[in-house]
Backbone as a printed PyTorch tensor [residue, N CA C, xyz], in Angstrom:
tensor([[[ -66.8760, -126.7060,  130.6610],
         [ -68.6460, -126.8610,  130.8120],
         [ -68.7360, -127.6150,  132.2310]],

        [[ -67.9950, -128.4030,  132.8680],
         [ -68.0920, -129.1140,  134.2160],
         [ -67.5300, -127.6930,  135.3790]],

        [[ -68.2760, -127.5410,  135.8940],
         [ -67.7760, -126.3470,  137.1710],
         [ -67.2240, -127.6220,  138.0630]],

        [[ -66.0980, -126.7740,  138.7480],
         [ -65.2290, -127.7580,  139.9860],
         [ -66.5070, -127.8800,  141.0510]],

        [[ -66.4750, -129.2460,  141.5500],
         [ -67.2620, -129.6990,  142.4540],
         [ -66.7110, -128.8700,  144.0090]],

        [[ -67.3450, -128.6750,  144.7630],
         [ -67.0400, -128.1860,  145.7350],
         [ -67.0690, -128.7500,  146.9270]],

        [[ -66.4430, -128.8720,  148.1240],
         [ -66.1280, -129.6030,  149.5840],
         [ -67.8000, -129.8990,  149.7990]],

        [[ -67.3940, -131.3390,  150.3040],
         [ -69.2510, -131.4620,  150.9010],
         [ -69.1360, -130.8390,  152.3530]],

        [[ -70.3290, -130.2240,  152.8040],
         [ -70.4140, -129.7090,  153.8440],
         [ -71.9010, -130.2110,  154.4430]],

        [[ -72.5950, -129.4930,  155.4390],
         [ -73.8230, -129.7410,  155.9320],
         [ -74.9610, -129.6040,  155.0220]],

        [[ -74.9930, -128.7800,  154.0560],
         [ -76.1040, -128.6210,  153.3870],
         [ -75.7500, -128.3850,  151.9630]],

        [[ -74.7720, -129.3960,  151.7260],
         [ -73.7650, -129.6390,  150.2670],
         [ -74.6740, -131.0520,  149.5060]],

        [[ -75.0840, -130.3600,  148.4390],
         [ -75.5910, -131.4500,  147.7360],
         [ -75.0820, -131.4810,  146.1770]],

        [[ -75.2960, -130.3780,  145.1560],
         [ -75.0320, -130.3760,  144.2990],
         [ -73.9090, -128.8830,  144.2310]],

        [[ -73.5590, -129.0270,  142.6370],
         [ -72.8430, -127.5740,  142.2270],
         [ -72.7880, -126.8570,  141.5330]],

        [[ -74.2780, -127.3840,  140.8750],
         [ -75.1640, -126.3730,  139.6250],
         [ -76.4110, -126.1720,  140.2960]],

        [[ -77.1780, -124.9810,  139.4920],
         [ -78.2010, -124.4250,  139.5270],
         [ -79.3760, -125.9880,  138.9340]],

        [[ -80.4920, -125.9090,  139.5900],
         [ -81.1830, -126.9550,  138.9160],
         [ -82.2670, -126.1060,  138.3450]],

        [[ -83.0340, -126.8320,  137.3130],
         [ -84.1000, -126.1430,  136.5130],
         [ -83.8640, -127.1790,  135.2080]],

        [[ -83.8020, -126.2370,  133.8010],
         [ -84.1230, -126.6050,  132.5190],
         [ -82.5910, -126.4530,  131.2840]],

        [[ -82.3700, -127.3240,  131.0540],
         [ -81.3150, -127.1060,  129.4730],
         [ -82.2700, -127.6850,  128.6160]],

        [[ -82.9350, -127.0510,  127.5220],
         [ -83.2820, -127.1760,  126.6400],
         [ -82.5160, -128.1690,  125.3780]],

        [[ -83.1860, -128.9390,  125.0920],
         [ -82.4550, -129.8160,  123.5740],
         [ -81.9950, -128.8440,  122.9340]],

        [[ -82.3160, -127.4030,  122.7730],
         [ -81.6980, -126.5350,  121.9070],
         [ -80.3610, -126.3580,  122.3750]],

        [[ -80.2470, -126.2070,  123.3890],
         [ -79.1630, -125.7340,  124.4600],
         [ -78.0330, -126.9970,  124.4990]],

        [[ -78.4750, -127.8840,  124.5320],
         [ -77.7020, -129.0520,  125.0180],
         [ -76.5010, -129.5440,  123.8510]],

        [[ -75.4740, -130.1180,  124.0810],
         [ -74.1060, -130.0380,  123.4720],
         [ -73.4040, -131.3910,  123.4500]],

        [[ -72.9370, -131.8150,  122.8430],
         [ -72.1870, -133.3870,  123.2670],
         [ -70.8440, -132.7510,  124.2470]],

        [[ -70.5950, -133.4620,  125.1480],
         [ -69.8560, -133.3850,  126.2540],
         [ -70.1670, -132.3790,  127.6000]],

        [[ -71.4580, -132.0220,  127.3980],
         [ -72.0170, -131.0470,  128.9330],
         [ -72.0070, -132.2040,  129.9730]],

        [[ -71.5100, -131.3660,  131.0770],
         [ -71.1680, -132.3840,  132.0430],
         [ -72.1530, -131.9870,  133.6290]],

        [[ -72.5360, -132.6190,  134.1680],
         [ -72.8040, -132.3180,  135.3510],
         [ -72.8590, -133.0540,  136.6280]],

        [[ -72.6970, -132.5480,  137.7780],
         [ -72.5920, -133.4740,  139.3310],
         [ -73.3520, -133.3280,  139.8950]],

        [[ -73.4990, -133.9450,  141.1630],
         [ -74.0790, -133.7530,  142.3970],
         [ -73.2180, -134.7730,  143.3840]],

        [[ -73.0970, -134.0550,  144.1300],
         [ -71.9160, -134.7900,  145.6280],
         [ -73.2520, -135.1080,  146.9540]],

        [[ -72.9300, -135.9590,  147.2970],
         [ -73.8970, -136.6140,  148.3860],
         [ -73.3690, -137.4860,  149.0340]],

        [[ -73.6160, -137.3760,  150.4790],
         [ -72.7570, -138.3150,  151.6560],
         [ -74.0720, -139.0820,  151.8880]],

        [[ -73.8360, -140.4190,  151.6860],
         [ -74.9530, -141.2640,  152.0280],
         [ -74.9390, -141.5930,  153.4250]],

        [[ -75.9540, -141.1660,  154.0500],
         [ -76.1100, -141.8340,  155.5320],
         [ -76.7220, -142.7880,  156.0840]],

        [[ -76.7100, -143.4370,  157.3840],
         [ -77.7650, -144.3580,  157.8810],
         [ -78.9610, -143.9540,  157.3730]],

        [[ -79.4490, -142.7230,  157.4880],
         [ -80.7240, -142.3780,  157.9010],
         [ -81.5210, -142.5130,  155.8870]],

        [[ -80.5360, -142.0690,  155.3380],
         [ -81.2500, -142.4660,  153.5700],
         [ -81.2190, -144.0470,  152.9180]],

        [[ -80.5290, -145.0390,  154.1100],
         [ -80.2930, -146.1300,  153.8890],
         [ -81.7590, -147.0050,  154.6830]],

        [[ -82.1690, -146.0040,  155.5920],
         [ -83.0690, -146.8670,  156.3390],
         [ -84.3620, -145.9960,  155.4510]],

        [[ -84.6440, -144.8260,  155.1350],
         [ -85.3170, -144.3280,  154.2850],
         [ -85.5230, -145.0440,  153.0800]],

        [[ -84.8800, -145.0950,  152.1800],
         [ -84.6420, -146.1180,  151.3140],
         [ -85.4470, -147.3360,  151.3880]],

        [[ -84.8250, -148.1160,  152.2600],
         [ -85.2250, -149.2600,  152.6720],
         [ -86.7970, -149.5710,  152.9440]],

        [[ -87.4330, -148.0560,  153.7890],
         [ -88.9100, -147.7970,  153.7630],
         [ -89.8280, -147.8590,  152.9500]],

        [[ -88.9040, -147.1050,  151.9100],
         [ -89.8610, -146.5540,  150.7990],
         [ -89.8810, -148.0600,  149.5410]],

        [[ -88.8650, -148.8840,  149.5200],
         [ -88.7430, -149.5340,  148.3580],
         [ -89.3530, -150.8030,  149.1240]],

        [[ -89.4070, -151.1200,  150.0700],
         [ -89.8600, -152.2220,  151.0720],
         [ -88.2540, -153.3510,  150.6770]],

        [[ -87.6630, -152.9210,  150.8510],
         [ -85.9580, -153.8790,  150.4480],
         [ -85.4100, -153.8890,  151.7160]],

        [[ -85.8060, -154.5730,  152.5580],
         [ -85.1040, -155.0920,  154.0560],
         [ -83.8320, -155.8070,  154.2640]],

        [[ -82.9110, -155.8930,  152.9360],
         [ -82.2140, -156.9680,  152.9010],
         [ -81.3910, -156.6960,  154.2050]],

        [[ -80.9450, -157.8440,  155.1760],
         [ -79.9980, -157.1920,  156.0230],
         [ -78.5440, -156.6090,  156.0020]],

        [[ -78.1740, -156.5110,  154.8820],
         [ -77.2950, -156.6420,  154.3390],
         [ -76.9090, -155.0510,  154.2710]],

        [[ -78.1150, -154.4570,  154.1240],
         [ -78.1320, -153.0570,  154.2850],
         [ -78.1800, -152.2250,  155.7300]],

        [[ -79.1620, -152.9630,  156.6880],
         [ -79.5930, -152.7110,  157.6480],
         [ -79.0250, -153.0250,  159.0730]],

        [[ -78.2590, -154.4890,  159.0200],
         [ -78.0500, -155.2300,  160.2450],
         [ -76.6220, -155.6970,  160.2800]],

        [[ -75.9210, -154.6360,  161.1650],
         [ -74.4290, -154.5600,  161.0900],
         [ -73.6100, -155.9940,  161.2980]],

        [[ -74.2120, -156.7500,  162.3990],
         [ -73.8280, -158.3090,  162.5160],
         [ -73.9140, -159.1580,  161.0530]],

        [[ -74.7570, -159.1560,  160.7830],
         [ -75.3690, -159.8690,  159.6230],
         [ -74.5400, -159.2470,  158.1880]],

        [[ -74.2390, -158.1580,  158.1360],
         [ -73.4290, -157.6750,  157.0650],
         [ -72.0120, -157.5880,  157.1020]],

        [[ -71.5610, -157.8430,  158.4170],
         [ -69.8960, -158.1330,  158.6160],
         [ -69.5770, -159.5370,  158.1750]],

        [[ -71.0710, -160.3410,  158.5380],
         [ -70.2450, -161.9720,  158.1310],
         [ -70.4750, -162.0570,  156.1130]],

        [[ -70.8710, -160.9740,  155.6410],
         [ -71.0040, -161.0680,  154.1140],
         [ -69.8940, -160.9320,  153.0190]],

        [[ -69.9630, -161.1370,  152.1910],
         [ -69.1290, -160.8630,  151.4170],
         [ -68.5890, -159.1800,  150.9910]],

        [[ -69.1550, -158.3420,  151.8410],
         [ -68.8560, -157.0000,  152.2490],
         [ -68.0760, -156.7600,  153.0280]],

        [[ -68.3150, -157.6200,  154.4700],
         [ -67.6090, -157.3580,  155.2390],
         [ -67.8830, -156.1830,  156.2990]],

        [[ -69.3420, -155.8930,  155.4990],
         [ -70.1310, -154.2320,  156.4600],
         [ -71.3100, -154.0320,  155.6050]],

        [[ -72.0260, -153.2210,  156.2900],
         [ -73.5800, -152.7750,  155.2050],
         [ -72.8570, -151.9080,  154.5370]],

        [[ -73.7260, -152.1070,  153.4640],
         [ -73.8980, -151.4730,  152.5310],
         [ -75.1190, -150.7830,  151.7270]],

        [[ -75.0140, -149.5150,  151.1270],
         [ -76.2660, -148.9610,  150.8710],
         [ -76.9790, -149.4660,  149.5080]],

        [[ -78.3800, -149.5530,  149.5900],
         [ -78.8480, -150.1980,  148.0980],
         [ -78.0450, -149.5550,  147.0680]],

        [[ -77.6760, -150.5400,  146.1900],
         [ -77.3650, -150.5640,  144.6360],
         [ -78.3410, -149.2510,  144.1430]],

        [[ -79.7990, -149.2960,  144.2040],
         [ -80.7330, -148.2970,  143.5200],
         [ -81.0830, -146.9520,  144.3940]],

        [[ -80.2700, -147.1290,  145.7210],
         [ -80.3210, -145.7530,  146.1450],
         [ -79.2080, -145.1600,  145.4050]],

        [[ -78.1310, -145.6370,  145.1310],
         [ -77.0860, -144.6800,  144.5810],
         [ -77.1290, -144.6910,  142.8130]],

        [[ -78.0240, -145.4320,  142.1050],
         [ -78.4910, -145.3330,  141.0510],
         [ -79.5390, -144.0970,  141.0280]],

        [[ -80.0470, -144.1420,  142.3790],
         [ -81.1490, -142.7260,  142.0620],
         [ -80.5530, -141.4550,  141.7990]],

        [[ -79.3080, -141.2210,  142.6810],
         [ -78.5200, -139.9160,  142.3670],
         [ -78.4430, -139.7670,  140.8990]],

        [[ -77.9200, -140.8070,  140.1890],
         [ -78.4090, -140.4710,  138.7100],
         [ -79.5240, -140.0260,  138.2220]],

        [[ -80.7810, -140.1960,  138.7430],
         [ -81.9780, -139.7980,  138.3600],
         [ -82.0140, -138.6150,  138.5220]],

        [[ -81.2020, -137.8640,  139.9310],
         [ -81.5960, -136.6040,  140.3040],
         [ -80.7210, -135.6320,  139.5120]],

        [[ -79.9650, -136.4650,  139.1580],
         [ -78.7860, -135.2820,  137.9320],
         [ -79.7890, -135.1510,  136.6980]],

        [[ -80.2310, -136.1050,  136.1130],
         [ -81.1360, -135.9680,  135.7200],
         [ -82.2450, -135.1000,  135.1800]],

        [[ -83.0470, -135.4400,  135.9610],
         [ -84.6550, -134.8770,  136.3100],
         [ -84.1800, -133.2990,  137.1470]],

        [[ -83.0850, -132.8280,  137.3740],
         [ -82.6770, -131.5870,  138.1370],
         [ -82.0370, -130.8550,  137.1650]],

        [[ -80.8800, -131.6140,  136.4060],
         [ -79.8400, -130.4610,  136.1550],
         [ -79.3880, -130.7720,  134.7570]],

        [[ -79.7220, -132.0680,  133.8790],
         [ -78.8210, -132.3810,  132.8550],
         [ -80.1020, -133.3960,  132.4570]],

        [[ -80.8910, -132.8400,  131.4050],
         [ -81.5200, -131.8980,  130.9870],
         [ -82.1630, -130.9810,  131.9570]],

        [[ -82.6330, -131.4930,  132.7870],
         [ -83.6550, -131.0540,  134.2310],
         [ -85.0510, -131.1330,  133.6240]],

        [[ -85.5710, -130.4330,  134.3340],
         [ -87.1360, -130.5030,  134.7100],
         [ -87.9730, -130.5820,  133.3910]],

        [[ -88.7930, -131.3380,  133.5640],
         [ -89.3060, -131.7350,  132.0290],
         [ -88.6020, -133.0040,  131.3320]],

        [[ -87.8850, -133.3920,  131.7950],
         [ -87.1310, -135.0100,  130.9430],
         [ -87.6150, -135.8520,  131.5720]],

        [[ -87.9790, -136.6860,  130.4110],
         [ -88.9180, -138.2400,  130.2240],
         [ -87.4610, -139.1610,  130.4470]],

        [[ -87.6800, -139.8380,  131.1600],
         [ -86.6270, -141.0760,  131.4030],
         [ -87.1020, -142.3320,  130.0340]],

        [[ -86.4080, -142.8070,  128.9220],
         [ -86.7170, -143.6750,  128.0590],
         [ -86.0570, -144.8670,  128.3530]],

        [[ -84.8410, -144.8870,  129.1870],
         [ -84.0890, -146.3380,  129.5300],
         [ -82.9180, -145.8610,  130.3310]],

        [[ -82.9320, -146.7460,  130.7420],
         [ -81.3660, -147.0950,  131.8160],
         [ -80.7260, -147.9290,  131.6690]],

        [[ -79.4110, -147.9240,  131.4150],
         [ -78.3300, -149.5330,  131.7280],
         [ -77.8870, -148.9100,  133.0920]],

        [[ -77.6600, -150.2550,  133.8210],
         [ -76.7600, -150.0710,  135.1880],
         [ -75.9250, -150.9500,  135.3480]],

        [[ -74.4210, -151.0800,  135.9290],
         [ -73.8220, -151.7370,  136.0840],
         [ -73.1320, -151.6330,  137.5460]],

        [[ -73.2010, -152.1830,  138.7170],
         [ -72.9030, -151.7510,  139.8290],
         [ -71.6220, -152.4570,  140.3730]],

        [[ -70.5740, -151.6840,  140.3700],
         [ -69.2550, -152.1600,  140.1670],
         [ -68.1810, -151.9830,  141.4760]],

        [[ -68.8650, -151.5440,  142.7740],
         [ -68.2640, -151.6440,  143.7120],
         [ -69.1750, -150.6840,  145.0270]],

        [[ -69.1190, -151.5040,  146.1360],
         [ -70.2130, -151.0340,  147.1700],
         [ -70.1120, -149.8790,  147.5000]],

        [[ -71.1930, -149.2670,  147.9170],
         [ -71.0990, -147.8350,  148.6110],
         [ -71.6740, -147.9220,  150.4920]],

        [[ -70.5810, -147.4400,  150.9750],
         [ -71.1030, -147.9270,  152.5660],
         [ -71.4860, -146.6910,  153.2690]],

        [[ -72.2650, -146.6500,  154.1770],
         [ -72.9370, -145.4220,  154.8020],
         [ -71.7830, -144.9600,  155.3780]],

        [[ -71.9320, -143.6070,  155.1120],
         [ -71.1180, -142.4420,  155.2040],
         [ -69.9050, -142.1670,  153.9750]],

        [[ -69.9740, -142.9320,  152.9620],
         [ -69.1750, -142.6090,  151.9060],
         [ -69.5590, -141.2820,  151.3160]],

        [[ -68.7520, -140.3970,  150.4330],
         [ -69.1920, -139.4870,  149.7360],
         [ -69.3890, -139.8270,  148.2640]],

        [[ -70.6200, -139.4730,  147.5850],
         [ -70.9650, -140.0910,  146.2440],
         [ -70.9310, -138.9340,  145.1490]],

        [[ -69.8580, -138.9540,  144.2280],
         [ -70.2250, -138.1970,  143.2620],
         [ -70.4950, -139.0080,  141.8870]],

        [[ -72.0730, -137.8510,  141.6260],
         [ -72.6260, -138.3960,  140.5050],
         [ -72.1740, -137.4210,  139.2670]],

        [[ -71.7010, -138.2480,  137.9550],
         [ -71.6380, -137.6120,  136.7420],
         [ -72.3860, -138.0880,  135.6620]],

        [[ -73.2630, -137.2050,  134.9280],
         [ -73.8890, -137.2310,  133.9770],
         [ -73.6230, -136.3380,  132.7550]],

        [[ -73.1940, -137.4800,  131.4620],
         [ -72.3910, -136.2190,  130.4040],
         [ -73.1160, -136.5640,  129.2450]],

        [[ -73.2720, -135.5870,  128.3640],
         [ -74.2170, -135.8240,  126.9830],
         [ -73.5500, -136.5900,  125.9340]],

        [[ -73.4500, -138.1850,  125.7890],
         [ -72.8380, -138.4710,  124.5420],
         [ -73.5340, -138.2470,  123.3680]],

        [[ -74.6120, -138.1770,  123.0350],
         [ -75.1670, -137.8400,  121.7240],
         [ -76.7560, -137.1680,  121.8770]],

        [[ -77.0130, -136.7530,  120.5210],
         [ -78.3970, -135.7500,  120.7620],
         [ -78.5830, -136.1090,  119.1230]],

        [[ -80.1740, -136.7030,  119.3650],
         [ -81.2930, -136.5890,  118.1670],
         [ -81.8640, -135.5380,  118.5930]],

        [[ -81.9140, -134.3480,  117.7320],
         [ -82.3840, -133.6490,  117.6620],
         [ -84.2160, -133.6810,  117.1580]],

        [[ -84.3980, -134.6230,  116.1940],
         [ -85.1370, -134.7950,  115.1840],
         [ -86.2120, -135.6910,  116.4580]],

        [[ -85.6810, -136.4360,  117.2390],
         [ -86.6310, -137.3830,  117.9720],
         [ -86.7010, -136.5660,  119.7780]],

        [[ -85.7660, -135.4610,  119.7340],
         [ -85.5310, -134.9680,  120.8980],
         [ -84.9060, -135.9600,  122.1200]],

        [[ -84.2530, -137.0660,  121.5340],
         [ -83.5880, -138.0560,  122.2310],
         [ -82.2100, -137.3750,  122.7680]],

        [[ -81.7830, -137.9490,  124.0820],
         [ -80.3380, -137.8040,  124.1600],
         [ -79.7630, -139.0530,  125.0870]],

        [[ -78.7760, -139.3590,  124.3650],
         [ -77.8410, -140.6570,  125.3460],
         [ -76.8050, -139.8820,  126.2790]],

        [[ -76.8220, -140.7380,  127.6480],
         [ -76.2860, -139.9110,  128.6150],
         [ -75.2600, -141.0850,  129.0960]],

        [[ -73.9300, -140.7230,  129.3860],
         [ -73.2270, -141.0040,  130.1980],
         [ -73.2310, -141.0620,  131.7080]],

        [[ -73.2660, -142.2470,  132.4910],
         [ -73.7370, -142.1660,  133.7820],
         [ -72.6610, -142.7950,  134.9340]],

        [[ -72.0500, -142.0250,  135.6790],
         [ -71.5270, -142.8210,  136.5870],
         [ -71.5690, -142.4000,  137.9560]],

        [[ -71.1050, -143.0820,  138.8030],
         [ -71.1410, -142.5510,  140.5110],
         [ -69.7260, -142.7440,  140.9070]],

        [[ -69.1400, -142.1930,  141.8260],
         [ -67.8160, -142.6250,  142.0710],
         [ -67.5990, -142.4930,  143.5780]],

        [[ -66.9920, -143.1520,  144.1620],
         [ -66.7830, -142.5830,  145.7310],
         [ -65.2180, -142.8920,  145.5490]],

        [[ -64.7120, -141.2830,  145.7380],
         [ -63.0810, -141.5400,  145.3620],
         [ -62.8530, -141.1880,  144.1330]],

        [[ -62.1500, -142.4150,  143.6040],
         [ -61.7710, -142.2670,  142.3650],
         [ -62.0290, -143.7610,  142.0190]],

        [[ -62.8930, -144.4940,  142.6280],
         [ -63.7080, -145.3790,  142.0230],
         [ -64.8350, -145.4020,  142.0270]],

        [[ -65.0150, -146.1280,  140.6050],
         [ -66.4900, -146.1800,  140.2210],
         [ -67.3040, -147.2930,  141.0350]],

        [[ -68.5040, -146.9340,  141.5260],
         [ -69.2400, -147.6030,  141.8720],
         [ -70.7720, -148.1800,  140.9460]],

        [[ -70.7570, -147.3290,  140.2830],
         [ -71.9480, -147.5620,  139.2820],
         [ -71.5940, -146.8330,  137.8560]],

        [[ -72.2010, -147.4300,  136.5080],
         [ -71.6310, -146.9860,  135.7640],
         [ -72.8510, -147.4280,  134.6860]],

        [[ -73.3240, -146.8500,  133.7600],
         [ -74.2650, -147.1260,  132.6360],
         [ -74.5860, -145.6730,  131.9380]],

        [[ -75.5390, -146.0360,  130.8990],
         [ -76.0420, -145.2130,  129.8260],
         [ -77.6130, -144.9040,  130.2480]],

        [[ -78.4800, -144.0200,  129.8200],
         [ -79.3950, -143.5870,  129.9780],
         [ -79.6640, -142.5250,  128.6600]],

        [[ -81.1780, -142.9900,  128.0830],
         [ -81.7120, -142.3610,  127.2520],
         [ -82.9740, -141.7680,  127.6180]],

        [[ -82.8440, -140.4500,  127.2140],
         [ -83.9000, -139.5390,  127.7750],
         [ -84.5090, -138.8460,  126.5530]],

        [[ -86.0610, -138.2920,  126.7430],
         [ -86.3650, -137.4510,  126.0260],
         [ -86.2130, -135.8850,  127.0510]],

        [[ -85.7470, -135.2850,  126.1590],
         [ -85.5260, -133.9050,  126.6460],
         [ -86.5800, -132.4970,  126.4310]],

        [[ -86.8770, -131.9420,  127.3660],
         [ -87.7730, -130.8680,  127.0190],
         [ -87.0750, -130.1490,  125.8460]],

        [[ -88.2240, -129.4340,  125.2090],
         [ -87.6750, -128.4310,  124.0560],
         [ -88.6930, -127.2230,  123.9300]],

        [[ -88.2960, -125.6630,  123.8230],
         [ -88.6410, -124.7620,  124.0160],
         [ -90.3040, -124.7390,  122.7620]],

        [[ -89.8630, -125.3810,  121.7570],
         [ -90.9050, -125.5660,  120.3950],
         [ -91.9860, -126.4630,  121.0380]],

        [[ -91.7930, -127.0820,  122.0540],
         [ -93.1440, -128.1530,  122.1070],
         [ -93.4170, -128.1170,  123.9210]],

        [[ -92.9870, -127.7420,  124.7140],
         [ -93.2670, -127.6960,  126.3880],
         [ -93.4240, -126.1690,  126.6850]]])
């Protein structure tokens, strides 16, 4: 069910079409991915939008002296990639977030290519609720992991 991700490129963000997968068509084990190289511009824009201007994200000299020994992306910027997969691909348009757990395991640095994977773990058809395993990786290293609970769109109600 998982299409093979394509290499990174200048206009390369994800490997699957955007849209909606209705709960009636979801299956346990379905998986979708998004590939994104985190840029300095992404970090700067996230700092502006979130008002999180922690110097570990923006100041090379400060960050070099930190435990990370260099600048890192905001954890929530990386977690936002999970939201992008859920809202655009699986289940996609019309999905409502009900909850999310996250564990930040390793840093993401400017220039890192992040692969975000979202996989269906469980489906409650009666309540239209879907539990999703969520992971972000840089290479083989998991950088963020967790679970999301969403209300999936339905042909019957939407």
